Amino acid sequence: MSTTTTEKRPRTRKPTTTHSTLIIGAGFTGLGTAIKLREAGVEDVVILERADRVGGTWRDNTYPGAACDIPSLLYSFSFAKNPNWSRAYSPADEICAHIEDITDDFDLRRLIQFDTEVTALDYDRREGTWTASTAGGQQYRARTVVLASGPLSNASFPNMRGIETFEGKKILSAQWDHDYDLTGKNVAVIGTGATAVQIIPEVVKKAASVKVFQRTPGWVMPRVDVPTPKLAQAVFAKVPAVQQAARNALFLSHEVAATGLVWDTPVTTLIQHVGRAHLRLTVKDAWMRRQLTPEFRAGCKRMLMSSDYYPALQKDNCKLITWPIATIVPEGIRTADAIEHHVDAIIFATGYDVQLGGPPYPITGTAGRVLQEEWAGHAQAYKSASTHGYPNLFFTAGPNSGPGHNSLLVYVQGQIDYAVAGIKTILDKDLVSLDVRPDVQAKYNESMQKRLKRTTWMSGCTSWYLTKDGFNGAMYPGFATQYLRQMKNFRAEDYDMVSHGARRLWNVPAAQAV
Amino acid sequence: MGTTMDMEEMLQKIKDRQWALADIDWDAPGAELITDEMRPKLKAFMADLCWIENVGARGFAAMAKKAPNDTIAEIYRYFHAEEQRHANAELALLKRWGMLEDGEIPEPNVNIRLAIEWLDKYADNMSLSVLGTVIPMLEVALDGALLKFLLDEVDDPICHAVFEKINNDESRHIAVDFAVLDMLGHAKARKLAIEFVSGVASPGLIIGALMYIPLLNRVRNEVVDMGLQPERLYGAMGRFKKLGDRGEATHRVPLYQVLKWHAAMVIDPKHPYHLLANTMVTLSDHYPKFLLRPIPSWFKELTYEPVSSTVDKPGTRKDAA
Ligand SMILES: Cc1cc2nc3c(=O)[nH]c(=O)nc-3n(C[C@H](O)[C@H](O)[C@H](O)COP(=O)(O)OP(=O)(O)OC[C@H]3O[C@@H](n4cnc5c(N)ncnc54)[C@H](O)[C@@H]3O)c2cc1C
Ligand SMILES: [Fe+2]
Ligand SMILES: [Fe+2]
C-alpha cells in the first residue's frame, strides 16, 4: 500500500514509553538542564538533537573569527567550569570542545538521540503528557518537556531583491563553507552586526578586496582579548574558588554596565562617550567616523565588542559602503549611487531567524491552542518559563528573558533551576498537569511592560528585540541578580495543579481542576 | 493634515525605481552632436551641475540624521545616494563627450568648495526645520531646474535618456521635500519660532547664506553665458513658492517665508540684490585658496565607472575599465 503514496515522509512510529522529561536541543542549555535534572534525581531524561553532534551555536557557527563576546569565565556554567580557557574570549571551536567535554564528564551522551529533529509537540490533556513528533517518524512521549532548541539556532539567506540571480558564491555566516577559499577573491560582506565585526578582520587578511555594506552602524566597544596566563590556568585548575572569585568579579562588572545598557541613564551617555572615543582614536577619516557613528542610544541594539574591526575597515583592501543596496545582480551588488560592485563571493552576516513568536515547529497545548498562533502578535510567559495553556512545558530563552549585555548562560542557569523545580514538583506530587494561572501571567507581563518603558531597548531604535509594532517580548528589564532571584523562587501557588491522586479520588476531569 | 503623503508607499516606490549606470549604453551614437563651440561652456556647466548634485547629496545625509521617523530617514538615505547617482551619471556624460581624461574628476569652483566646507562643518548641526526648508529650495532652483536647460541645448539622445531618469528621481525628491516642509509647518508655533531664531541667528546659517547667494548667481551667470534664458531659472525659483504655498501649513515655517522673499529678489533682474550677489561672486573668485580646507573624503567618491571590481580608496582611484 505504501507504493501508492508519493510523499516521502517516513511512517510515524508511536512512542512505547513515557519518559520523565524530554529536552529538545543539545546545546549549552539542553545539556545544562540534563545535568541539573539528574543532580535532582530525575534520571529518565531523553535529549532530542537534530544534528549529529552536541554544541548548538558553537557547532554551527564556524565562520572565521567566531568567538564569544562575553568573557569565557562568565560565558560558561558555574557548575561546569573550564579552567583551561586559552583566551579571555574563547574561539568557537574551543567552546564547542568544552561542550563536548561537559557531555562526557557528566555522562550525558547516552541520553541523546542525535539526528532527531522535532517537528511538532502535542499535549495530551487526559494523560498529562507531551508527544514529540520527529522528522524521522519516531515519536517520543514524556510527562514534561524543556525547550532548549536555541534562540538563534536557525539562519537563512535574507529576502533581498535579486539574491537568486547572483552567480558567484553565496556564504551564510552560520553555515560557513570551509571548502571555499577566499584567498585572492573579491568579497562583499553584507551586514555590520555582532557576527560581521568578527568575520571582517579575518576576511580582510585573506581576500584581495573586501567591500563592507552597512545599513546601520552599531556601538563598538574595544575588546581586550588576551591569552590566559599559564599561571592563572594552573591556579584555576587547583583552586576552583579563585576561578569562582574571578567569575563573580566579572558578573558584578556586567551588572554595573547594566545601569547604562539596560536603562537609559547618564551611564548610557558615558558608554557612548567611550564608543565615540574608540572611534576617534582608531578611525582617521572624519567622514568615515560619521558613517560609523550610531544614531541610537547605546544598548538599544546589541553592543559590538571588537578592537580589530575599525582597523580592518581602514586596510587598503577594504572599503566601507553605506549606500543602500538597490539589488543583487548576477555579478554582484548594485548600490543606489548607480554603481555595480562585481565580486566573487557575498558573505551574508545578516543575522538569524529570530523566534519572537516561539520555536518554528508547532506546539499544540490544551484545547487545541497553538503557541505560534497565540504568540504571533505578542509573546508572553510567566517568568519567561511557563505559558498558560501549555502545562508541564518549560521554556528556556523564553519571552522577556534576554540579558542586555551579560552572559546568556547566567540567565539560562536561572531558567534551568526554575524548570528543574517545576519538573520536580510534577514528579514528586505526581501531577497530571502544572499550568500557570492566567491571572498571574497577565499581572507579571503588565509589570514587565511597565518596567521596560525606561529601558534603552525602547529608546526609539528598531532592533530584532522588537516586533514590527514595537512590542518588546524579548528582553528582561532588570539586573541579572533580580532575574536570578525570581527564577530561584518557584511558587507552586502561581500554578493550577491537577494530581493523578486527586483525579482518582474525586474523579475530577482535568478541565475543572482547581 | 489634509493630504498627507504615505511615506511607506513612497519608500517602496523609490526602491522599485532604482537604476544604475550599467543600464545605459554610454557608447551609443549621439555624442558627436556636441559642437566644438559648445564644449568649453558645457563642460563648465556640467561640472558645476555635478558638484551641485553632490552638495545636495550631503544635505540629504544631514537630513537622514534628523528625520522624524525611520521611514523618512530611510528615504533620505536613498535620496543621498540618488544625488550621488545623478552626479555619477553627469560625470559619465562628460566622459562620453570626451571632456574628461581618464580618471579625471572636474575641479569644483570656489563657490562649491565654500558650500562644501559649510556643509561639512554646519549641516549636521542644523535643525530639521532649517534643513527641510533650505533643501527644497536647492532642489527646485538648482538641482531639478538646471538640467532642464540642457535638454534645450543638447541633442544627444543618451543625454536625454539620462536626464529623463534623473528627472523622475527629482520629482520624487521634490514631492517628499514639500510634504516634509508641510509637516514641519504643523509643528507648534513656539517650536517653530525657537528653531527659527536659534537656526537663523546662528553663525552657521548666516555663513550658509553667504555661500548660497554667490553660488546661485554664479550659476545664473553661467546659464546666461551659455545663451540660455535666465527666466528658466527664475521660473524654477517661482516653483518653490508655488509648491510651498500649496501645502496646508508650509507658510507657517518662518524660514520658508525668508527664502520666498529671497527668491522674489532673485527673480527680479532689476533688483539691487544682484549687485550685491554678483559682487560676492567676484569676491569669492579672490578667496585665498590657502584658506580652503582639504576636500572632505566623501567628495571624492564620485565616479563615471559603471562597474567597480576592486577597492578604490579616495585619492588612489584606479581605473577599472
Ligand atoms: C555567533 C553567535 C555568538 C554568540 N555569542 C554569545 C556570547 O558571546 N555571549 C552570550 O551570552 N551569548 C552568545 N550567543 C547566544 C548563544 O546562542 C547562546 O549563548 C547559547 O549558545 C545558546 O545555547 P542553547 O543551548 O540555548 O542554544 P543552541 O546553542 O542554539 O542549541 C540549540 C540546539 O538545539 C538544536 N535544535 C534546534 N531545533 C531543533 C529541533 N527542532 N529538533 C531538535 N533539535 C533542535 C540545535 O541543533 C542546537 O544543537 C551567541 C550566538 C551566536 C549565534
Ligand atoms: Fe539630483
Ligand atoms: Fe534631488
PDB file of N, CA and C in Angstrom, chain A residues 261-314:
ATOM      1  N   LEU A 261      23.260  50.041  30.120  1.00  0.00           N
ATOM      2  CA  LEU A 261      22.873  49.318  28.910  1.00  0.00           C
ATOM      3  C   LEU A 261      21.431  48.832  28.963  1.00  0.00           C
ATOM      4  N   VAL A 262      20.914  48.619  30.165  1.00  0.00           N
ATOM      5  CA  VAL A 262      19.516  48.208  30.284  1.00  0.00           C
ATOM      6  C   VAL A 262      18.636  49.441  30.388  1.00  0.00           C
ATOM      7  N   TRP A 263      18.982  50.331  31.319  1.00  0.00           N
ATOM      8  CA  TRP A 263      18.187  51.546  31.476  1.00  0.00           C
ATOM      9  C   TRP A 263      18.854  52.697  30.759  1.00  0.00           C
ATOM     10  N   ASP A 264      18.019  53.580  30.238  1.00  0.00           N
ATOM     11  CA  ASP A 264      18.522  54.758  29.560  1.00  0.00           C
ATOM     12  C   ASP A 264      18.847  55.808  30.621  1.00  0.00           C
ATOM     13  N   THR A 265      20.122  55.930  30.957  1.00  0.00           N
ATOM     14  CA  THR A 265      20.548  56.778  32.066  1.00  0.00           C
ATOM     15  C   THR A 265      21.793  57.574  31.662  1.00  0.00           C
ATOM     16  N   PRO A 266      22.279  58.414  32.566  1.00  0.00           N
ATOM     17  CA  PRO A 266      23.557  59.098  32.271  1.00  0.00           C
ATOM     18  C   PRO A 266      24.693  58.112  32.012  1.00  0.00           C
ATOM     19  N   VAL A 267      24.598  56.928  32.587  1.00  0.00           N
ATOM     20  CA  VAL A 267      25.646  55.939  32.320  1.00  0.00           C
ATOM     21  C   VAL A 267      25.630  55.544  30.839  1.00  0.00           C
ATOM     22  N   THR A 268      24.436  55.500  30.247  1.00  0.00           N
ATOM     23  CA  THR A 268      24.333  55.211  28.818  1.00  0.00           C
ATOM     24  C   THR A 268      25.145  56.238  28.037  1.00  0.00           C
ATOM     25  N   THR A 269      24.987  57.513  28.420  1.00  0.00           N
ATOM     26  CA  THR A 269      25.718  58.586  27.760  1.00  0.00           C
ATOM     27  C   THR A 269      27.221  58.392  27.934  1.00  0.00           C
ATOM     28  N   LEU A 270      27.592  57.983  29.131  1.00  0.00           N
ATOM     29  CA  LEU A 270      29.007  57.732  29.405  1.00  0.00           C
ATOM     30  C   LEU A 270      29.547  56.637  28.489  1.00  0.00           C
ATOM     31  N   ILE A 271      28.765  55.573  28.342  1.00  0.00           N
ATOM     32  CA  ILE A 271      29.184  54.463  27.480  1.00  0.00           C
ATOM     33  C   ILE A 271      29.334  54.960  26.038  1.00  0.00           C
ATOM     34  N   GLN A 272      28.422  55.851  25.635  1.00  0.00           N
ATOM     35  CA  GLN A 272      28.528  56.409  24.284  1.00  0.00           C
ATOM     36  C   GLN A 272      29.807  57.233  24.121  1.00  0.00           C
ATOM     37  N   HIS A 273      30.191  57.913  25.203  1.00  0.00           N
ATOM     38  CA  HIS A 273      31.453  58.658  25.145  1.00  0.00           C
ATOM     39  C   HIS A 273      32.613  57.715  24.878  1.00  0.00           C
ATOM     40  N   VAL A 274      32.574  56.574  25.550  1.00  0.00           N
ATOM     41  CA  VAL A 274      33.641  55.591  25.344  1.00  0.00           C
ATOM     42  C   VAL A 274      33.626  55.124  23.887  1.00  0.00           C
ATOM     43  N   GLY A 275      32.430  54.841  23.370  1.00  0.00           N
ATOM     44  CA  GLY A 275      32.302  54.390  21.986  1.00  0.00           C
ATOM     45  C   GLY A 275      32.838  55.439  21.018  1.00  0.00           C
ATOM     46  N   ARG A 276      32.486  56.704  21.269  1.00  0.00           N
ATOM     47  CA  ARG A 276      32.947  57.770  20.376  1.00  0.00           C
ATOM     48  C   ARG A 276      34.451  57.949  20.464  1.00  0.00           C
ATOM     49  N   ALA A 277      34.981  57.827  21.676  1.00  0.00           N
ATOM     50  CA  ALA A 277      36.428  57.963  21.852  1.00  0.00           C
ATOM     51  C   ALA A 277      37.141  56.840  21.097  1.00  0.00           C
ATOM     52  N   HIS A 278      36.588  55.641  21.188  1.00  0.00           N
ATOM     53  CA  HIS A 278      37.147  54.497  20.461  1.00  0.00           C
ATOM     54  C   HIS A 278      37.202  54.814  18.964  1.00  0.00           C
ATOM     55  N   LEU A 279      36.123  55.388  18.468  1.00  0.00           N
ATOM     56  CA  LEU A 279      36.027  55.740  17.054  1.00  0.00           C
ATOM     57  C   LEU A 279      37.054  56.823  16.705  1.00  0.00           C
ATOM     58  N   ARG A 280      37.126  57.844  17.550  1.00  0.00           N
ATOM     59  CA  ARG A 280      38.015  58.957  17.286  1.00  0.00           C
ATOM     60  C   ARG A 280      39.474  58.512  17.278  1.00  0.00           C
ATOM     61  N   LEU A 281      39.781  57.629  18.199  1.00  0.00           N
ATOM     62  CA  LEU A 281      41.178  57.213  18.324  1.00  0.00           C
ATOM     63  C   LEU A 281      41.596  56.244  17.235  1.00  0.00           C
ATOM     64  N   THR A 282      40.647  55.511  16.671  1.00  0.00           N
ATOM     65  CA  THR A 282      41.053  54.465  15.732  1.00  0.00           C
ATOM     66  C   THR A 282      40.693  54.752  14.281  1.00  0.00           C
ATOM     67  N   VAL A 283      39.786  55.688  14.027  1.00  0.00           N
ATOM     68  CA  VAL A 283      39.414  55.959  12.636  1.00  0.00           C
ATOM     69  C   VAL A 283      39.881  57.355  12.245  1.00  0.00           C
ATOM     70  N   LYS A 284      40.707  57.413  11.218  1.00  0.00           N
ATOM     71  CA  LYS A 284      41.362  58.679  10.859  1.00  0.00           C
ATOM     72  C   LYS A 284      40.424  59.659  10.162  1.00  0.00           C
ATOM     73  N   ASP A 285      39.640  59.116   9.214  1.00  0.00           N
ATOM     74  CA  ASP A 285      38.884  59.994   8.324  1.00  0.00           C
ATOM     75  C   ASP A 285      37.569  60.457   8.963  1.00  0.00           C
ATOM     76  N   ALA A 286      37.324  61.776   8.882  1.00  0.00           N
ATOM     77  CA  ALA A 286      36.152  62.344   9.547  1.00  0.00           C
ATOM     78  C   ALA A 286      34.844  61.816   8.962  1.00  0.00           C
ATOM     79  N   TRP A 287      34.801  61.677   7.646  1.00  0.00           N
ATOM     80  CA  TRP A 287      33.563  61.207   7.022  1.00  0.00           C
ATOM     81  C   TRP A 287      33.312  59.750   7.398  1.00  0.00           C
ATOM     82  N   MET A 288      34.351  58.955   7.446  1.00  0.00           N
ATOM     83  CA  MET A 288      34.192  57.566   7.836  1.00  0.00           C
ATOM     84  C   MET A 288      33.713  57.475   9.294  1.00  0.00           C
ATOM     85  N   ARG A 289      34.224  58.351  10.137  1.00  0.00           N
ATOM     86  CA  ARG A 289      33.751  58.356  11.527  1.00  0.00           C
ATOM     87  C   ARG A 289      32.265  58.669  11.569  1.00  0.00           C
ATOM     88  N   ARG A 290      31.861  59.595  10.708  1.00  0.00           N
ATOM     89  CA  ARG A 290      30.445  59.938  10.667  1.00  0.00           C
ATOM     90  C   ARG A 290      29.624  58.726  10.215  1.00  0.00           C
ATOM     91  N   GLN A 291      30.124  58.018   9.197  1.00  0.00           N
ATOM     92  CA  GLN A 291      29.416  56.830   8.712  1.00  0.00           C
ATOM     93  C   GLN A 291      29.301  55.766   9.801  1.00  0.00           C
ATOM     94  N   LEU A 292      30.280  55.756  10.692  1.00  0.00           N
ATOM     95  CA  LEU A 292      30.321  54.699  11.706  1.00  0.00           C
ATOM     96  C   LEU A 292      29.695  55.122  13.031  1.00  0.00           C
ATOM     97  N   THR A 293      29.235  56.363  13.096  1.00  0.00           N
ATOM     98  CA  THR A 293      28.649  56.819  14.357  1.00  0.00           C
ATOM     99  C   THR A 293      27.188  56.383  14.457  1.00  0.00           C
ATOM    100  N   PRO A 294      26.858  55.629  15.495  1.00  0.00           N
ATOM    101  CA  PRO A 294      25.486  55.144  15.639  1.00  0.00           C
ATOM    102  C   PRO A 294      24.524  56.282  15.952  1.00  0.00           C
ATOM    103  N   GLU A 295      23.276  56.073  15.594  1.00  0.00           N
ATOM    104  CA  GLU A 295      22.288  57.100  15.844  1.00  0.00           C
ATOM    105  C   GLU A 295      21.274  56.673  16.883  1.00  0.00           C
ATOM    106  N   PHE A 296      21.596  55.611  17.611  1.00  0.00           N
ATOM    107  CA  PHE A 296      20.660  55.182  18.652  1.00  0.00           C
ATOM    108  C   PHE A 296      21.400  55.127  19.976  1.00  0.00           C
ATOM    109  N   ARG A 297      20.648  55.082  21.051  1.00  0.00           N
ATOM    110  CA  ARG A 297      21.254  55.021  22.371  1.00  0.00           C
ATOM    111  C   ARG A 297      22.005  53.708  22.529  1.00  0.00           C
ATOM    112  N   ALA A 298      23.169  53.778  23.150  1.00  0.00           N
ATOM    113  CA  ALA A 298      23.951  52.567  23.377  1.00  0.00           C
ATOM    114  C   ALA A 298      23.092  51.566  24.139  1.00  0.00           C
ATOM    115  N   GLY A 299      23.171  50.308  23.735  1.00  0.00           N
ATOM    116  CA  GLY A 299      22.396  49.279  24.414  1.00  0.00           C
ATOM    117  C   GLY A 299      21.090  48.972  23.712  1.00  0.00           C
ATOM    118  N   CYS A 300      20.586  49.920  22.911  1.00  0.00           N
ATOM    119  CA  CYS A 300      19.290  49.719  22.251  1.00  0.00           C
ATOM    120  C   CYS A 300      19.349  48.522  21.319  1.00  0.00           C
ATOM    121  N   LYS A 301      20.479  48.351  20.653  1.00  0.00           N
ATOM    122  CA  LYS A 301      20.751  47.131  19.886  1.00  0.00           C
ATOM    123  C   LYS A 301      21.959  46.476  20.522  1.00  0.00           C
ATOM    124  N   ARG A 302      22.214  45.252  20.128  1.00  0.00           N
ATOM    125  CA  ARG A 302      23.336  44.522  20.709  1.00  0.00           C
ATOM    126  C   ARG A 302      24.650  45.313  20.577  1.00  0.00           C
ATOM    127  N   MET A 303      25.397  45.397  21.682  1.00  0.00           N
ATOM    128  CA  MET A 303      26.693  46.065  21.659  1.00  0.00           C
ATOM    129  C   MET A 303      27.664  45.218  20.844  1.00  0.00           C
ATOM    130  N   LEU A 304      28.545  45.884  20.118  1.00  0.00           N
ATOM    131  CA  LEU A 304      29.548  45.153  19.356  1.00  0.00           C
ATOM    132  C   LEU A 304      30.873  45.260  20.104  1.00  0.00           C
ATOM    133  N   MET A 305      31.536  44.133  20.255  1.00  0.00           N
ATOM    134  CA  MET A 305      32.780  44.122  21.004  1.00  0.00           C
ATOM    135  C   MET A 305      33.908  43.753  20.056  1.00  0.00           C
ATOM    136  N   SER A 306      34.762  44.730  19.723  1.00  0.00           N
ATOM    137  CA  SER A 306      35.868  44.408  18.836  1.00  0.00           C
ATOM    138  C   SER A 306      36.921  45.502  18.843  1.00  0.00           C
ATOM    139  N   SER A 307      38.168  45.093  18.874  1.00  0.00           N
ATOM    140  CA  SER A 307      39.255  46.061  18.746  1.00  0.00           C
ATOM    141  C   SER A 307      39.893  45.989  17.369  1.00  0.00           C
ATOM    142  N   ASP A 308      39.511  45.010  16.579  1.00  0.00           N
ATOM    143  CA  ASP A 308      40.150  44.924  15.258  1.00  0.00           C
ATOM    144  C   ASP A 308      39.207  45.220  14.093  1.00  0.00           C
ATOM    145  N   TYR A 309      37.954  45.544  14.405  1.00  0.00           N
ATOM    146  CA  TYR A 309      37.001  45.850  13.334  1.00  0.00           C
ATOM    147  C   TYR A 309      37.338  47.186  12.658  1.00  0.00           C
ATOM    148  N   TYR A 310      37.462  48.250  13.432  1.00  0.00           N
ATOM    149  CA  TYR A 310      37.765  49.559  12.846  1.00  0.00           C
ATOM    150  C   TYR A 310      39.092  49.540  12.074  1.00  0.00           C
ATOM    151  N   PRO A 311      40.156  48.970  12.653  1.00  0.00           N
ATOM    152  CA  PRO A 311      41.399  48.910  11.865  1.00  0.00           C
ATOM    153  C   PRO A 311      41.221  48.136  10.558  1.00  0.00           C
ATOM    154  N   ALA A 312      40.461  47.049  10.595  1.00  0.00           N
ATOM    155  CA  ALA A 312      40.269  46.249   9.376  1.00  0.00           C
ATOM    156  C   ALA A 312      39.593  47.072   8.287  1.00  0.00           C
ATOM    157  N   LEU A 313      38.586  47.858   8.678  1.00  0.00           N
ATOM    158  CA  LEU A 313      37.852  48.655   7.682  1.00  0.00           C
ATOM    159  C   LEU A 313      38.770  49.643   6.962  1.00  0.00           C
ATOM    160  N   GLN A 314      39.840  50.023   7.636  1.00  0.00           N
ATOM    161  CA  GLN A 314      40.723  51.029   7.046  1.00  0.00           C
ATOM    162  C   GLN A 314      41.893  50.442   6.276  1.00  0.00           C
TER     163      GLN A 314
END
